[in-house]
Coordinates of C-alpha atoms and ligand atoms in Angstrom, one line a residue:
M1 CA 60.2 129.0 105.1
S2 CA 63.3 130.4 103.5
L3 CA 63.3 133.9 105.2
T4 CA 62.4 132.9 108.7
G5 CA 64.2 135.3 111.1
K6 CA 64.9 137.9 108.4
I7 CA 63.5 141.4 108.5
A8 CA 62.6 143.3 105.3
F9 CA 62.0 146.9 104.6
V10 CA 59.8 147.4 101.5
A11 CA 59.7 151.1 100.4
G12 CA 56.6 151.8 98.3
A13 CA 54.5 148.9 99.6
S14 CA 51.1 150.4 99.8
R15 CA 50.0 149.0 96.4
G16 CA 51.2 147.6 93.1
I17 CA 54.4 145.6 92.9
G18 CA 55.6 146.6 96.4
A19 CA 52.4 145.3 98.0
T20 CA 52.8 141.9 96.2
V21 CA 56.5 141.8 97.1
A22 CA 55.8 142.6 100.8
A23 CA 53.2 139.7 101.0
A24 CA 55.6 137.3 99.3
L25 CA 58.4 138.1 101.7
A26 CA 56.1 137.6 104.6
R27 CA 54.9 134.3 103.2
E28 CA 58.5 133.1 103.2
G29 CA 58.8 134.0 106.9
A30 CA 60.3 137.5 106.9
A31 CA 58.9 140.2 109.2
V32 CA 58.1 143.1 106.8
A33 CA 58.0 146.8 107.2
V34 CA 55.3 148.1 104.8
A35 CA 56.6 151.6 104.1
A36 CA 54.9 154.3 102.0
R37 CA 53.0 157.6 102.4
S38 CA 49.3 156.5 102.0
E39 CA 47.5 156.1 105.4
Q40 CA 44.1 156.6 103.9
E41 CA 42.5 155.5 100.6
G42 CA 42.9 158.2 98.0
K43 CA 42.5 158.4 94.2
V44 CA 44.4 155.2 93.9
P45 CA 43.6 152.3 96.2
G46 CA 45.9 150.9 98.8
T47 CA 47.4 152.0 102.1
I48 CA 50.2 150.8 104.4
Y49 CA 47.5 149.6 106.9
S50 CA 45.4 147.6 104.4
V51 CA 48.6 145.9 103.0
A52 CA 49.9 145.1 106.5
E53 CA 46.5 143.8 107.6
R54 CA 46.3 141.5 104.6
I55 CA 49.7 140.1 105.5
T56 CA 48.8 139.7 109.2
A57 CA 45.5 138.0 108.3
E58 CA 47.5 135.4 106.3
G59 CA 49.6 134.7 109.4
G60 CA 52.6 136.9 108.5
R61 CA 54.4 139.6 110.4
A62 CA 54.0 143.2 109.1
L63 CA 54.5 146.7 110.5
P64 CA 52.9 149.6 108.6
V65 CA 55.4 152.5 108.6
V66 CA 54.7 156.0 107.2
C67 CA 57.6 156.9 104.9
D68 CA 58.1 159.6 102.3
V69 CA 61.3 158.5 100.5
T70 CA 62.0 162.1 99.5
S71 CA 62.4 163.2 103.1
E72 CA 65.5 162.2 105.0
E73 CA 63.7 162.7 108.4
S74 CA 60.7 160.6 107.3
V75 CA 63.0 157.8 106.1
E76 CA 65.0 157.8 109.3
N77 CA 61.9 157.7 111.4
A78 CA 60.5 154.7 109.4
V79 CA 63.8 152.8 109.6
T80 CA 64.1 153.5 113.4
A81 CA 60.5 152.3 113.9
T82 CA 61.2 149.1 112.0
V83 CA 64.4 148.4 114.0
S84 CA 62.6 149.1 117.3
E85 CA 59.8 146.7 116.4
F86 CA 61.7 143.9 114.7
G87 CA 65.3 144.3 116.0
G88 CA 67.1 145.0 112.8
I89 CA 67.0 145.0 109.0
D90 CA 68.4 142.3 106.6
I91 CA 66.6 143.1 103.4
L92 CA 65.8 146.3 101.6
V93 CA 63.5 146.5 98.6
A94 CA 63.8 150.1 97.2
N95 CA 60.6 150.0 95.2
A96 CA 58.9 153.4 95.6
G97 CA 58.6 155.1 92.3
V98 CA 56.6 157.5 90.1
L99 CA 56.2 157.2 86.3
W100 CA 56.5 160.0 83.8
L101 CA 57.1 158.9 80.2
G102 CA 56.6 162.3 78.4
P103 CA 59.2 163.6 76.0
I104 CA 61.7 166.1 77.4
E105 CA 60.3 169.1 75.6
S106 CA 56.9 168.7 77.2
T107 CA 58.1 167.7 80.6
P108 CA 57.4 170.4 83.3
L109 CA 60.3 171.0 85.6
R110 CA 58.3 169.8 88.6
R111 CA 57.7 166.4 86.9
W112 CA 61.4 166.1 86.2
Q113 CA 62.2 166.9 89.8
L114 CA 59.6 164.6 91.1
C115 CA 61.0 161.7 89.1
L116 CA 64.5 162.4 90.3
N117 CA 63.4 163.0 93.9
V118 CA 61.3 159.8 94.3
N119 CA 63.1 157.4 92.0
L120 CA 66.7 158.4 92.6
T121 CA 67.1 160.5 95.7
G122 CA 64.5 158.2 97.4
V123 CA 66.6 155.1 96.7
F124 CA 69.7 157.0 98.0
L125 CA 68.0 158.0 101.2
V126 CA 66.4 154.6 102.1
T127 CA 69.7 152.8 101.1
K128 CA 71.8 155.1 103.2
A129 CA 69.5 154.7 106.2
V130 CA 69.4 150.9 106.2
I131 CA 73.1 150.1 105.5
P132 CA 74.3 150.4 109.1
H133 CA 71.5 148.1 110.2
V134 CA 72.2 145.5 107.5
R135 CA 75.9 145.6 108.3
A136 CA 75.2 145.1 112.0
R137 CA 73.4 141.8 111.0
G138 CA 76.5 140.5 109.3
G139 CA 75.2 141.0 105.8
G140 CA 72.0 140.9 103.8
S141 CA 70.5 142.0 100.5
L142 CA 69.6 145.4 99.0
I143 CA 67.4 145.3 95.9
A144 CA 66.4 148.4 93.9
I145 CA 63.6 148.2 91.4
T146 CA 64.5 149.7 88.0
T147 CA 63.3 149.3 84.4
T148 CA 64.3 147.8 81.1
G149 CA 63.6 151.3 79.7
V150 CA 67.1 152.3 80.8
E151 CA 68.5 150.3 77.9
M152 CA 65.9 151.5 75.3
I153 CA 68.0 154.4 74.0
D154 CA 66.4 154.0 70.5
H155 CA 63.1 154.9 72.2
G156 CA 64.2 158.4 73.2
A157 CA 64.5 160.0 76.7
N158 CA 62.3 160.8 79.6
A159 CA 62.7 161.7 83.2
Y160 CA 61.6 158.3 84.4
W161 CA 64.3 156.3 82.5
V162 CA 67.0 158.8 83.4
S163 CA 66.1 158.5 87.1
K164 CA 66.3 154.7 86.9
A165 CA 69.6 154.8 85.0
G166 CA 71.0 156.8 88.0
V167 CA 69.8 154.1 90.4
E168 CA 71.5 151.4 88.4
R169 CA 74.8 153.3 88.5
L170 CA 74.4 153.9 92.2
Y171 CA 73.7 150.2 93.0
L172 CA 76.3 148.7 90.7
G173 CA 79.0 150.8 92.4
L174 CA 77.6 150.3 95.8
A175 CA 77.9 146.5 95.4
A176 CA 81.7 147.0 95.3
D177 CA 81.6 149.3 98.4
L178 CA 79.6 146.8 100.4
K179 CA 81.1 143.5 99.3
D180 CA 83.3 143.2 102.3
D181 CA 80.3 143.8 104.5
N182 CA 78.6 140.7 102.9
I183 CA 75.8 142.8 101.6
A184 CA 74.4 141.9 98.2
V185 CA 73.4 144.9 96.1
N186 CA 71.4 144.3 93.0
C187 CA 68.8 145.9 90.7
L188 CA 65.7 144.1 89.5
S189 CA 63.1 145.1 87.0
P190 CA 60.0 143.5 85.4
S191 CA 60.8 141.7 82.2
R192 CA 57.5 143.1 80.7
V193 CA 54.8 145.4 82.0
V194 CA 53.0 144.9 85.3
L195 CA 49.6 146.6 85.0
T196 CA 49.6 148.2 88.4
E197 CA 47.7 151.2 89.7
G198 CA 50.8 153.3 89.0
W199 CA 51.1 152.1 85.4
Q200 CA 47.4 152.7 84.7
A201 CA 47.7 156.2 86.1
G202 CA 51.1 157.2 84.6
G203 CA 51.3 155.1 81.4
G204 CA 49.7 157.8 79.4
G205 CA 46.9 155.4 78.2
L206 CA 49.4 153.3 76.3
Q207 CA 47.8 150.0 75.2
V208 CA 49.9 147.1 76.3
P209 CA 49.4 143.9 74.2
P210 CA 48.6 140.9 76.3
E211 CA 51.9 139.2 75.5
M212 CA 53.7 142.2 77.0
V213 CA 51.9 141.9 80.4
E214 CA 53.6 140.2 83.3
P215 CA 51.8 139.2 86.6
P216 CA 53.2 141.0 89.7
E217 CA 54.0 137.5 91.2
A218 CA 57.0 137.3 88.8
M219 CA 58.6 140.3 90.6
A220 CA 57.6 138.9 94.0
N221 CA 59.3 135.5 93.2
A222 CA 62.4 137.3 91.9
V223 CA 62.7 139.5 95.0
V224 CA 62.4 136.5 97.3
R225 CA 65.3 134.8 95.5
L226 CA 67.5 137.9 95.7
A227 CA 66.5 138.4 99.3
M228 CA 67.5 134.9 100.3
Q229 CA 71.2 135.5 99.6
D230 CA 74.0 137.9 100.6
A231 CA 77.2 139.0 98.9
S232 CA 78.5 135.4 98.8
G233 CA 75.8 135.0 96.1
V234 CA 75.0 137.3 93.3
T235 CA 75.9 141.0 93.7
G236 CA 76.4 144.0 91.5
T237 CA 74.0 142.8 88.8
I238 CA 70.9 144.0 87.0
Q239 CA 68.3 141.3 87.0
R240 CA 65.0 140.9 85.1
S241 CA 62.1 139.1 86.9
E242 CA 61.4 136.5 84.2
A243 CA 65.1 135.9 83.3
L244 CA 67.1 135.7 86.5
T245 CA 70.8 135.0 85.7
F246 CA 71.7 133.2 88.9
Ligands
LIG1 P1 52.5 152.0 91.8 O1 51.4 151.1 91.7 O2 52.3 153.4 91.5 O3 53.1 152.0 93.3 C1 54.1 152.9 93.6 C2 54.5 152.8 95.1 O4 55.5 153.8 95.4 C3 53.3 153.1 96.0 O5 53.3 152.2 97.1 C4 53.5 154.5 96.5 O6 53.0 154.6 97.8 C5 55.0 154.5 96.5 N1 55.6 155.9 96.5 C6 55.4 156.8 95.5 N2 56.0 158.0 95.9 C7 56.5 157.7 97.2 C8 57.2 158.5 98.1 N3 57.5 159.8 97.9 N4 57.5 157.9 99.3 C9 57.2 156.6 99.6 N5 56.6 155.9 98.7 C10 56.2 156.4 97.5 O7 53.8 151.5 91.0 P2 54.3 150.0 90.5 O8 53.9 149.9 89.0 O9 53.9 149.0 91.5 O10 55.9 150.3 90.5 C11 56.7 149.9 91.6 C12 58.1 150.1 91.1 O11 58.4 149.2 90.0 C13 58.5 151.5 90.7 O12 59.7 151.8 91.2 C14 58.4 151.4 89.2 O13 59.2 152.4 88.6 C15 58.9 150.0 89.0 N6 58.6 149.5 87.7 C16 57.3 149.2 87.4 C17 57.0 148.6 86.1 C18 55.6 148.2 85.8 O14 55.4 147.6 84.7 N7 54.6 148.5 86.6 C19 58.0 148.4 85.2 C20 59.3 148.8 85.5 C21 59.6 149.3 86.8 P3 52.3 156.0 98.4 O15 51.7 156.7 97.2 O16 51.4 155.4 99.4 O17 53.5 156.7 99.0

């Protein structure tokens, strides 16, 4: 298995793309921290425990860790718990996200702030917390999940795309900062739409034609490929799941 001996921290792993990614990393031999807020089933299915149990039942190694990416204390506790259990961190998948596609004029301030807090500040906090641990391992791979919407300026503006644009700027610059530490820093997004629980709840009832739908496994396979390498490979790039350029 290609990731045997590696340790991955997947933020936003209680359902959707993050849950599929966590399982795929474990199948490749990585020990995986399944990080998110949900400890009990709520309106949307999936908890850190159910995802971790599924991985363990398949013979993988998983640690459920409670983590709210908008809280520095919560992130630090989750990272500390991961390092105590597994001995370090080699791979970060900064996947936690919330969707809000409404136009600016009808966007309540609290929605704007939620998008920026989870999608941008959340990536900042988890990235900041894991960097010393990845550096201590002699290198690794940081992957932030963004969206093709960043490029769609002919489709207007919304809080979600703005927050993801910030992440891409953060990660592209961070790649330069961490090159000498042998840490690869890349962004990855689905090429099309993954019909996850989050998309169904936040997509505003938008109908997605079947040819625009992508299985979550495409993201899982792309994450595994990015996770397998360090800064001697590809770094400072924005990748699309179905069209990797390396
Ligand atoms: P999802 O089904 O809604 O899952 C979102 C995940 O983020 C959940 O595990 C959720 O866990 C977690 N999360 C939300 N707020 C959090 C917080 N404050 N702290 C920690 N975790 C938090 O969404 P998805 O469709 O799988 O999307 C995953 C990522 O892919 C997101 O970043 C999204 O923007 C991006 N993306 C998705 C698509 C798509 O087509 N689906 C396209 C482009 C990009 P808890 O609620 O348990 O905390």
